[in-house]
Tab-separated table of C-alpha atoms in Angstrom:
chain	number	residue	atom	x	y	z
A	239	MET	CA	126.009	125.912	108.273
A	240	THR	CA	124.628	123.283	106.245
A	241	GLN	CA	123.924	119.938	107.750
A	242	ALA	CA	125.430	116.877	106.405
A	243	PRO	CA	122.852	114.405	104.935
A	244	LEU	CA	122.070	111.563	106.798
A	245	LEU	CA	123.592	108.385	105.894
A	246	LYS	CA	121.321	105.369	104.893
A	247	THR	CA	121.249	102.528	107.276
A	248	ALA	CA	119.287	99.384	106.915
A	249	LEU	CA	117.569	97.263	109.730
A	250	ILE	CA	116.436	94.165	107.678
A	251	TYR	CA	113.995	91.716	109.295
A	252	ASP	CA	112.615	88.167	108.634
A	253	PHE	CA	108.920	88.255	109.425
A	254	ASP	CA	107.498	84.813	110.803
A	255	GLY	CA	109.257	84.133	114.112
A	256	THR	CA	111.080	87.533	114.094
A	257	LEU	CA	108.358	90.064	113.890
A	258	ALA	CA	105.289	87.787	114.655
A	259	ARG	CA	104.746	84.568	116.477
A	260	GLY	CA	104.422	81.480	114.257
A	261	ASN	CA	103.615	81.475	110.441
A	262	MET	CA	101.496	83.976	109.191
A	263	GLN	CA	99.160	81.497	107.202
A	264	GLU	CA	98.451	79.664	110.512
A	265	VAL	CA	96.342	82.277	112.286
A	266	THR	CA	93.199	82.578	109.931
A	267	PHE	CA	94.045	81.479	106.389
A	268	ILE	CA	94.690	77.591	107.049
A	269	PRO	CA	91.606	77.261	109.224
A	270	SER	CA	89.518	79.047	106.716
A	271	VAL	CA	90.315	76.265	103.944
A	272	GLY	CA	89.355	73.522	106.300
A	273	MET	CA	92.752	72.189	107.300
A	274	GLY	CA	94.515	71.885	110.761
A	275	ILE	CA	97.945	73.490	110.976
A	276	GLY	CA	99.788	70.270	111.158
A	277	ASP	CA	97.976	68.616	108.283
A	278	PHE	CA	98.640	71.628	105.983
A	279	TRP	CA	102.464	71.611	106.534
A	280	GLY	CA	102.484	67.774	106.481
A	281	GLU	CA	100.673	67.903	102.941
A	282	ALA	CA	102.864	70.672	101.721
A	283	ASP	CA	105.912	68.607	102.849
A	284	ARG	CA	104.528	65.529	101.159
A	285	LEU	CA	103.955	67.407	97.877
A	286	THR	CA	107.406	68.825	98.029
A	287	ARG	CA	109.023	65.473	98.330
A	288	GLU	CA	106.835	63.896	95.492
A	289	ALA	CA	107.698	66.674	93.070
A	290	ASP	CA	111.240	67.034	94.174
A	291	GLY	CA	110.275	70.757	94.528
A	292	ASP	CA	110.902	73.894	96.400
A	293	ASN	CA	109.026	73.894	99.819
A	294	ILE	CA	108.078	77.399	99.307
A	295	LEU	CA	106.551	77.120	95.957
A	296	MET	CA	104.608	74.056	97.037
A	297	TYR	CA	102.928	75.419	100.181
A	298	MET	CA	101.796	78.313	97.961
A	299	GLN	CA	100.438	76.011	95.301
A	300	LEU	CA	98.764	73.981	98.142
A	301	MET	CA	97.049	77.241	99.215
A	302	LEU	CA	95.783	77.774	95.857
A	303	GLN	CA	94.542	74.151	95.666
A	304	ARG	CA	92.679	74.102	98.777
A	305	ALA	CA	91.147	77.628	98.278
A	306	ARG	CA	89.627	76.407	95.069
A	307	GLU	CA	88.333	73.264	96.726
A	308	GLN	CA	86.566	75.434	99.232
A	309	LYS	CA	85.313	77.877	96.494
A	310	GLN	CA	87.279	80.653	98.033
A	311	PRO	CA	89.444	82.119	95.406
A	312	ILE	CA	92.483	84.020	96.808
A	313	THR	CA	92.733	87.582	96.107
A	314	ARG	CA	95.123	90.285	97.267
A	315	LYS	CA	92.331	91.836	99.659
A	316	LEU	CA	91.667	88.512	101.004
A	317	LEU	CA	95.438	87.776	101.872
A	318	ALA	CA	95.558	91.267	103.201
A	319	GLU	CA	92.765	90.751	105.634
A	320	HIS	CA	94.356	87.509	106.883
A	321	GLY	CA	97.553	89.631	107.335
A	322	GLN	CA	95.563	92.111	109.682
A	323	ASP	CA	95.451	89.196	112.401
A	324	VAL	CA	99.163	88.218	112.536
A	325	LYS	CA	100.290	88.208	116.202
A	326	LEU	CA	103.155	90.634	116.372
A	327	PHE	CA	105.747	90.492	119.297
A	328	ASP	CA	105.495	92.879	122.002
A	329	GLY	CA	106.722	96.636	121.484
A	330	LEU	CA	106.176	96.740	117.618
A	331	LYS	CA	102.776	98.736	117.767
A	332	THR	CA	102.686	102.065	119.244
A	333	ASP	CA	100.207	102.239	122.116
A	334	LEU	CA	99.178	105.188	124.385
A	335	THR	CA	101.692	104.753	126.923
A	336	ALA	CA	104.935	104.102	124.878
A	337	THR	CA	106.734	104.868	121.793
A	338	GLY	CA	106.890	102.135	119.173
A	339	TRP	CA	109.901	100.299	118.195
A	340	PHE	CA	110.315	101.943	114.591
A	341	GLU	CA	109.668	105.473	115.917
A	342	ARG	CA	112.069	105.044	118.603
A	343	ILE	CA	115.018	103.507	116.581
A	344	ASN	CA	114.405	106.091	113.544
A	345	ALA	CA	114.768	108.987	116.029
A	346	LEU	CA	117.954	107.481	117.535
A	347	GLY	CA	119.488	107.119	113.972
A	348	ALA	CA	118.454	110.770	113.062
A	349	ARG	CA	120.253	111.935	116.317
A	350	TYR	CA	123.488	109.942	115.136
A	351	GLY	CA	123.358	111.232	111.663
A	352	LEU	CA	121.836	108.109	110.167
A	353	ASP	CA	118.664	107.657	108.001
A	354	ILE	CA	117.259	104.399	109.351
A	355	GLU	CA	115.363	102.410	106.709
A	356	HIS	CA	113.333	99.229	107.656
A	357	TYR	CA	113.112	96.225	105.187
A	358	ILE	CA	111.708	92.677	105.259
A	359	ILE	CA	113.115	89.625	103.577
A	360	SER	CA	110.722	86.652	104.240
A	361	ALA	CA	109.555	83.395	102.807
A	362	GLY	CA	105.874	84.408	103.863
A	363	LEU	CA	103.545	86.153	101.815
A	364	GLU	CA	103.954	89.886	100.688
A	365	GLU	CA	100.206	90.226	100.324
A	366	MET	CA	99.785	89.302	103.903
A	367	ILE	CA	102.452	91.408	105.113
A	368	ASP	CA	100.744	94.336	103.345
A	369	GLY	CA	97.819	93.874	105.514
A	370	CYS	CA	99.626	93.719	108.809
A	371	PRO	CA	99.414	96.852	111.096
A	372	ILE	CA	103.086	97.808	110.702
A	373	ARG	CA	103.455	97.551	106.977
A	374	ASP	CA	103.898	101.402	106.690
A	375	ALA	CA	106.987	101.347	108.818
A	376	PHE	CA	108.980	99.548	105.995
A	377	THR	CA	110.687	101.018	102.934
A	378	HIS	CA	110.435	97.828	101.013
A	379	VAL	CA	109.137	94.268	101.515
A	380	PHE	CA	110.901	91.153	99.718
A	381	ALA	CA	108.544	88.226	100.183
A	382	SER	CA	106.960	85.424	98.283
A	383	LYS	CA	103.954	86.310	96.257
A	384	PHE	CA	101.351	85.272	93.764
A	385	ALA	CA	100.541	86.220	90.034
A	386	TYR	CA	96.984	87.387	89.485
A	387	ASP	CA	94.493	86.891	86.452
A	388	ALA	CA	92.576	89.708	85.036
A	389	GLU	CA	89.797	89.308	87.673
A	390	GLY	CA	92.517	89.664	90.457
A	391	VAL	CA	92.390	85.960	91.428
A	392	ALA	CA	95.823	84.395	92.334
A	393	ILE	CA	96.697	81.640	89.796
A	394	TRP	CA	100.274	80.729	90.360
A	395	PRO	CA	103.325	81.533	92.668
A	396	ALA	CA	105.233	84.507	91.170
A	397	VAL	CA	108.090	84.698	93.671
A	398	GLY	CA	109.167	82.207	96.242
A	399	VAL	CA	111.835	83.413	98.675
A	400	ASN	CA	113.604	80.515	100.317
A	401	TYR	CA	116.405	80.239	102.725
A	402	THR	CA	119.208	80.681	100.134
A	403	THR	CA	117.448	83.106	97.841
A	404	LYS	CA	117.075	85.350	100.767
A	405	THR	CA	120.774	86.246	100.597
A	406	GLN	CA	120.366	87.996	97.190
A	407	TYR	CA	118.084	90.678	98.638
A	408	LEU	CA	120.872	91.919	100.956
A	409	PHE	CA	122.703	92.883	97.627
A	410	ARG	CA	119.431	94.344	96.075
A	411	ILE	CA	119.226	96.607	99.356
A	412	ASN	CA	122.934	97.364	99.015
A	413	LYS	CA	122.820	98.473	95.530
A	414	GLY	CA	119.356	100.164	95.722
A	415	VAL	CA	117.497	97.613	93.605
A	416	LEU	CA	114.028	97.291	95.166
A	417	ASN	CA	112.256	94.842	92.989
A	418	HIS	CA	112.648	91.070	92.139
A	419	TYR	CA	113.230	91.243	88.351
A	420	GLU	CA	116.093	93.461	87.589
A	421	HIS	CA	118.931	90.933	87.800
A	422	ASP	CA	121.242	92.805	85.398
A	423	LYS	CA	121.650	95.552	88.035
A	424	ILE	CA	122.536	93.126	90.704
A	425	ASN	CA	125.207	91.367	88.657
A	426	LYS	CA	126.625	94.448	87.154
A	427	PHE	CA	129.713	95.984	88.966
A	428	MET	CA	129.058	98.981	91.280
A	429	PRO	CA	131.818	100.605	93.356
A	430	ASP	CA	131.390	100.389	96.939
A	431	LYS	CA	131.234	104.065	97.337
A	432	ASP	CA	128.186	104.412	94.805
A	433	ARG	CA	126.143	101.709	96.898
A	434	PRO	CA	123.181	103.289	98.738
A	435	VAL	CA	123.480	101.024	101.765
A	436	PRO	CA	126.993	99.648	102.481
A	437	PHE	CA	126.833	96.156	104.275
A	438	GLU	CA	128.825	98.038	107.088
A	439	ARG	CA	125.514	99.988	107.751
A	440	MET	CA	123.090	96.915	107.856
A	441	ILE	CA	121.769	94.924	110.720
A	442	PHE	CA	119.728	91.768	110.034
A	443	LEU	CA	117.428	90.198	112.459
A	444	GLY	CA	116.115	86.642	112.063
A	445	ASP	CA	115.210	83.495	113.586
A	446	GLY	CA	116.000	79.884	113.261
A	447	ASP	CA	117.779	77.640	110.516
A	448	THR	CA	116.131	79.280	107.408
A	449	ASP	CA	117.898	82.657	108.319
A	450	VAL	CA	121.401	81.177	108.986
A	451	PRO	CA	122.691	81.763	105.397
A	452	THR	CA	121.638	85.448	105.512
A	453	MET	CA	123.009	86.110	108.879
A	454	LYS	CA	126.294	84.346	107.898
A	455	MET	CA	126.484	86.612	104.873
A	456	MET	CA	125.713	89.719	106.732
A	457	HIS	CA	128.360	88.771	109.222
A	458	SER	CA	131.152	87.972	106.619
A	459	LYS	CA	130.282	91.307	104.832
A	460	GLY	CA	130.871	93.475	107.929
A	461	GLY	CA	127.234	93.990	108.781
A	462	PHE	CA	125.687	92.819	111.909
A	463	SER	CA	123.136	89.778	112.609
A	464	ILE	CA	121.078	89.148	115.527
A	465	ALA	CA	119.150	85.749	116.020
A	466	VAL	CA	115.833	86.278	117.864
A	467	TYR	CA	113.621	83.821	119.598
A	468	ASP	CA	110.170	83.694	120.947
A	469	PRO	CA	110.259	84.379	124.650
A	470	ARG	CA	107.926	81.445	125.332
A	471	ASN	CA	110.220	78.910	123.633
A	472	SER	CA	112.071	76.305	125.740
A	473	GLU	CA	115.534	76.690	126.873
A	474	ARG	CA	116.652	73.962	124.492
A	475	ASP	CA	115.339	75.934	121.579
A	476	GLN	CA	117.092	79.140	122.660
A	477	GLN	CA	120.331	77.182	123.061
A	478	LYS	CA	120.288	76.357	119.568
A	479	LEU	CA	120.488	79.871	118.559
A	480	TYR	CA	123.257	80.573	121.109
A	481	ASN	CA	125.300	77.751	119.420
A	482	LEU	CA	125.350	80.219	116.298
A	483	ILE	CA	127.574	82.539	118.120
A	484	SER	CA	130.119	79.787	118.901
A	485	GLU	CA	129.879	78.888	115.021
A	486	ASP	CA	130.523	82.396	114.150
A	487	ARG	CA	127.290	82.679	112.178
A	488	VAL	CA	125.728	85.436	114.171
A	489	ASN	CA	126.774	88.327	116.489
A	490	PHE	CA	124.059	88.380	119.207
A	491	VAL	CA	120.997	86.422	120.351
A	492	ALA	CA	118.051	87.924	122.171
A	493	ALA	CA	114.418	87.390	122.892
A	494	ALA	CA	111.998	88.875	120.281
A	495	ASP	CA	110.792	91.686	122.598
A	496	TYR	CA	110.862	95.065	120.955
A	497	ARG	CA	109.741	97.108	123.991
A	498	GLU	CA	112.097	100.007	125.403
A	499	GLY	CA	114.925	98.743	127.630
A	500	THR	CA	114.773	94.994	126.652
A	501	ALA	CA	118.010	93.216	125.623
A	502	LEU	CA	117.077	93.531	121.977
A	503	ASP	CA	116.325	97.198	122.281
A	504	LEU	CA	119.773	97.801	123.798
A	505	ILE	CA	121.714	95.606	121.275
A	506	VAL	CA	120.185	97.422	118.325
A	507	LYS	CA	120.621	100.742	119.801
A	508	GLY	CA	124.447	99.852	120.722
A	509	LEU	CA	124.880	98.714	117.145
A	510	VAL	CA	123.312	101.877	115.643
A	511	GLY	CA	125.828	103.716	117.812
A	512	ARG	CA	128.677	101.716	116.463
A	513	ILE	CA	127.635	102.257	112.937
A	514	ALA	CA	127.475	105.959	113.485
A	515	ILE	CA	130.956	106.025	115.180
A	516	ASN	CA	132.520	104.060	112.243
A	517	ALA	CA	130.827	106.213	109.841
A	518	GLY	CA	132.024	109.420	111.587
A	519	THR	CA	128.288	110.743	112.062
A	520	MET	CA	128.113	110.351	115.969
A	521	PRO	CA	127.822	113.888	117.396
A	522	ALA	CA	130.314	114.758	120.001
A	523	ASP	CA	127.565	115.422	122.740
A	524	ALA	CA	126.454	111.702	122.189
A	525	LEU	CA	129.739	110.172	122.788
């Protein structure tokens, strides 16, 4: 008897504050160009107000400016090296005593008749994410990135992903358009049955205010959204996220701890099971 093909199901993540602590630029890049973290973001905010610009594009431009001033031109290789040092939350990397998050969720999905794919939608830098230890776990990364000259030196922001543009990437995953530039395919009508990943088979994990539009859209489209927080955050910071549930913007709130048996682990496993039941792929012996 031929086994039915696994149904594509997407787990979609923000990066900074969701998979890693803090902002990726803060670990090694900002110190390398001679600035303090507060000074860098303060200057980026000032430039944004002065230009009446987009904060993502302006922080990227400030990176280029400071690197030139320090005679340290930005290249893909350099950014990937900075990405190696991001501080990932517990449970994301496999060690010798435990199965990593991605392997565990993928195996559960396969058991339930689902082909789990992992995606990132981030205002952070694609080139830094490319250098992080878990990059190979992701089917595609949608993130801000630079354009480069013939010598491979970054010269201008090519893509800036901000809190509202994040929502378009849900549709790109939904329709299988895994790039930034094919707008015609995004705008063209596609019957729901032909879309590779229906919203009902999507789970989005994000943190904070910048992910609220994405979480709200996911929630309204029949998918699932989880707001995560750094376990070290204050109770007041956590409460802000719990308020999103009462405002009907998010389904669940949990600490960003990806180890087996944590609240986040159990929530995602439960949602994967719910998706399988709704899709009719859950095997009888798993019920």
